[in-house]
XYZ file of C-alpha atoms in Angstrom:
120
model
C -4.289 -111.606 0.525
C -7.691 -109.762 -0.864
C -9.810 -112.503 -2.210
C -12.906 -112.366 -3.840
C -15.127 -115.662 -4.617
C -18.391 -115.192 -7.216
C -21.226 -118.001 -6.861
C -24.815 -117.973 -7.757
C -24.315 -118.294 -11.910
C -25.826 -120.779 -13.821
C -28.293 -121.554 -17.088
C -31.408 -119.757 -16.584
C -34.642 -119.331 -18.949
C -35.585 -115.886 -20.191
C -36.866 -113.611 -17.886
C -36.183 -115.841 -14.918
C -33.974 -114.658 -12.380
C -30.749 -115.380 -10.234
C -29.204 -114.198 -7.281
C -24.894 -113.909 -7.431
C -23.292 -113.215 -4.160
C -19.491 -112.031 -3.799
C -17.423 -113.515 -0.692
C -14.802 -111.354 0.274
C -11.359 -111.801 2.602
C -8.493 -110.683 2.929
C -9.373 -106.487 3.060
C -11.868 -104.086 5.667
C -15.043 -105.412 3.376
C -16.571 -102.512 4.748
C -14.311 -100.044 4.139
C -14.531 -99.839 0.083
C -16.801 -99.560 -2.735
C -17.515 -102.643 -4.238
C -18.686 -103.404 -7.873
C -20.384 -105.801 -10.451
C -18.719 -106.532 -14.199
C -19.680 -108.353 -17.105
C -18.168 -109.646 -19.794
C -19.909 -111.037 -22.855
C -18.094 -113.597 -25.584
C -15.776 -111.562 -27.539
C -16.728 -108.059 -25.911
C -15.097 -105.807 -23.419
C -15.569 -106.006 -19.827
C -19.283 -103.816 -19.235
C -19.498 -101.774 -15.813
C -22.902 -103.470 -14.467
C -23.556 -101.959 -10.834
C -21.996 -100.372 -7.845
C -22.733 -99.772 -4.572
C -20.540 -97.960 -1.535
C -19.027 -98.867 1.602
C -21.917 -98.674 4.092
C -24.427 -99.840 1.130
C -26.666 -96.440 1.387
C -25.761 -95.394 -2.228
C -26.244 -97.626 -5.126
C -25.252 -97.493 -9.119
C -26.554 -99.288 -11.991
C -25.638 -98.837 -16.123
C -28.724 -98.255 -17.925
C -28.741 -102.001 -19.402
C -29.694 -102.698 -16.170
C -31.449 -100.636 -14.187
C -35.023 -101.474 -12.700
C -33.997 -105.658 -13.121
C -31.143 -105.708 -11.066
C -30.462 -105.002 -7.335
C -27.003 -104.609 -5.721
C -26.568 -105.100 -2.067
C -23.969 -105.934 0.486
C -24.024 -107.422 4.001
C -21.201 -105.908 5.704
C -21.370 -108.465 8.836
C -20.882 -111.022 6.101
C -18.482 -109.909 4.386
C -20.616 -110.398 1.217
C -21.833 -108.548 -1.883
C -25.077 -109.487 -3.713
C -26.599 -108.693 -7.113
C -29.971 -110.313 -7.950
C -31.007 -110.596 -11.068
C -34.611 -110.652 -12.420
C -36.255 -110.420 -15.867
C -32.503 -112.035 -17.496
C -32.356 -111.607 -21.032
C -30.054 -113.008 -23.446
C -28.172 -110.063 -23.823
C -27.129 -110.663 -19.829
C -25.168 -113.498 -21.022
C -21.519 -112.734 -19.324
C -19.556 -113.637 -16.858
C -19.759 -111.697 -14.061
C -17.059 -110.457 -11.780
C -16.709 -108.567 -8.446
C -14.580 -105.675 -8.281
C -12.812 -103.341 -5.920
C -10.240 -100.880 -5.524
C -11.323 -98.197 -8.019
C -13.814 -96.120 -9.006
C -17.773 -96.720 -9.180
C -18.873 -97.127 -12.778
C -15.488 -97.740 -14.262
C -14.161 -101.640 -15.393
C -10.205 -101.139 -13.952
C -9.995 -102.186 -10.704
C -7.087 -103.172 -8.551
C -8.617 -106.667 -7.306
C -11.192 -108.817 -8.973
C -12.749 -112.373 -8.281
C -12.611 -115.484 -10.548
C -16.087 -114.594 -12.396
C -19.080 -116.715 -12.141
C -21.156 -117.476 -15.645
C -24.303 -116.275 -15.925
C -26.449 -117.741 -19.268
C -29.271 -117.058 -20.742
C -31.100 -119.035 -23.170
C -34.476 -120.631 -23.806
């Protein structure tokens, strides 16, 4: 059975930063693309960041890009996406993803979601 766990969410002050990691079971972690979703009170789910199998190629939307870091340690069997300079806007809960293409927001198997809040 694939499973995927979030952690790392919490409150956290503007422009502070947190780290989410992504434990994964069940599948060949290593084998497949893995991915980072949001999704904000009463929005659809937003394609965050993406990274491939061996972790050499990375992805970001452009909401994100040069704050956040994807990463994955493959001997772990974990996926990572830190956080820095949170704004407000980041305000979601975020998921892990897999099974399906980089940059899209349907996947075959997702985690439980971990909040993420930002607020002064």
């Amino acid at each position: 059975e694939v499973q995927l766990v979030e952690s790392g969410g919490g409150l956290v002050q503007p422009g502070g930063s947190l780290r989410l990691s992504c434990a994964a079971s069940g599948f060949t972690f290593g084998s497949y693309d893995m991915n980072w979703v949001r999704q904000a009170p009463g929005k659809g789910p937003e394609w965050v960041s993406g990274i491939n199998s061996g972790g050499g190629k990375v992805y970001y939307a452009d909401s994100v890009k040069g704050r956040f870091t994807i990463s994955r340690d493959n001997a772990k069997n974990t996926l990572y996406l830190q956080m820095n300079s949170l704004k407000p806007e980041d305000t979601a809960v975020y998921y892990c993803a897999t099974d399906g293409e980089v940059g899209a927001t349907t996947y075959n198997y997702w985690g439980q979601g971990t909040q993420v809040t930002v607020s002064s």
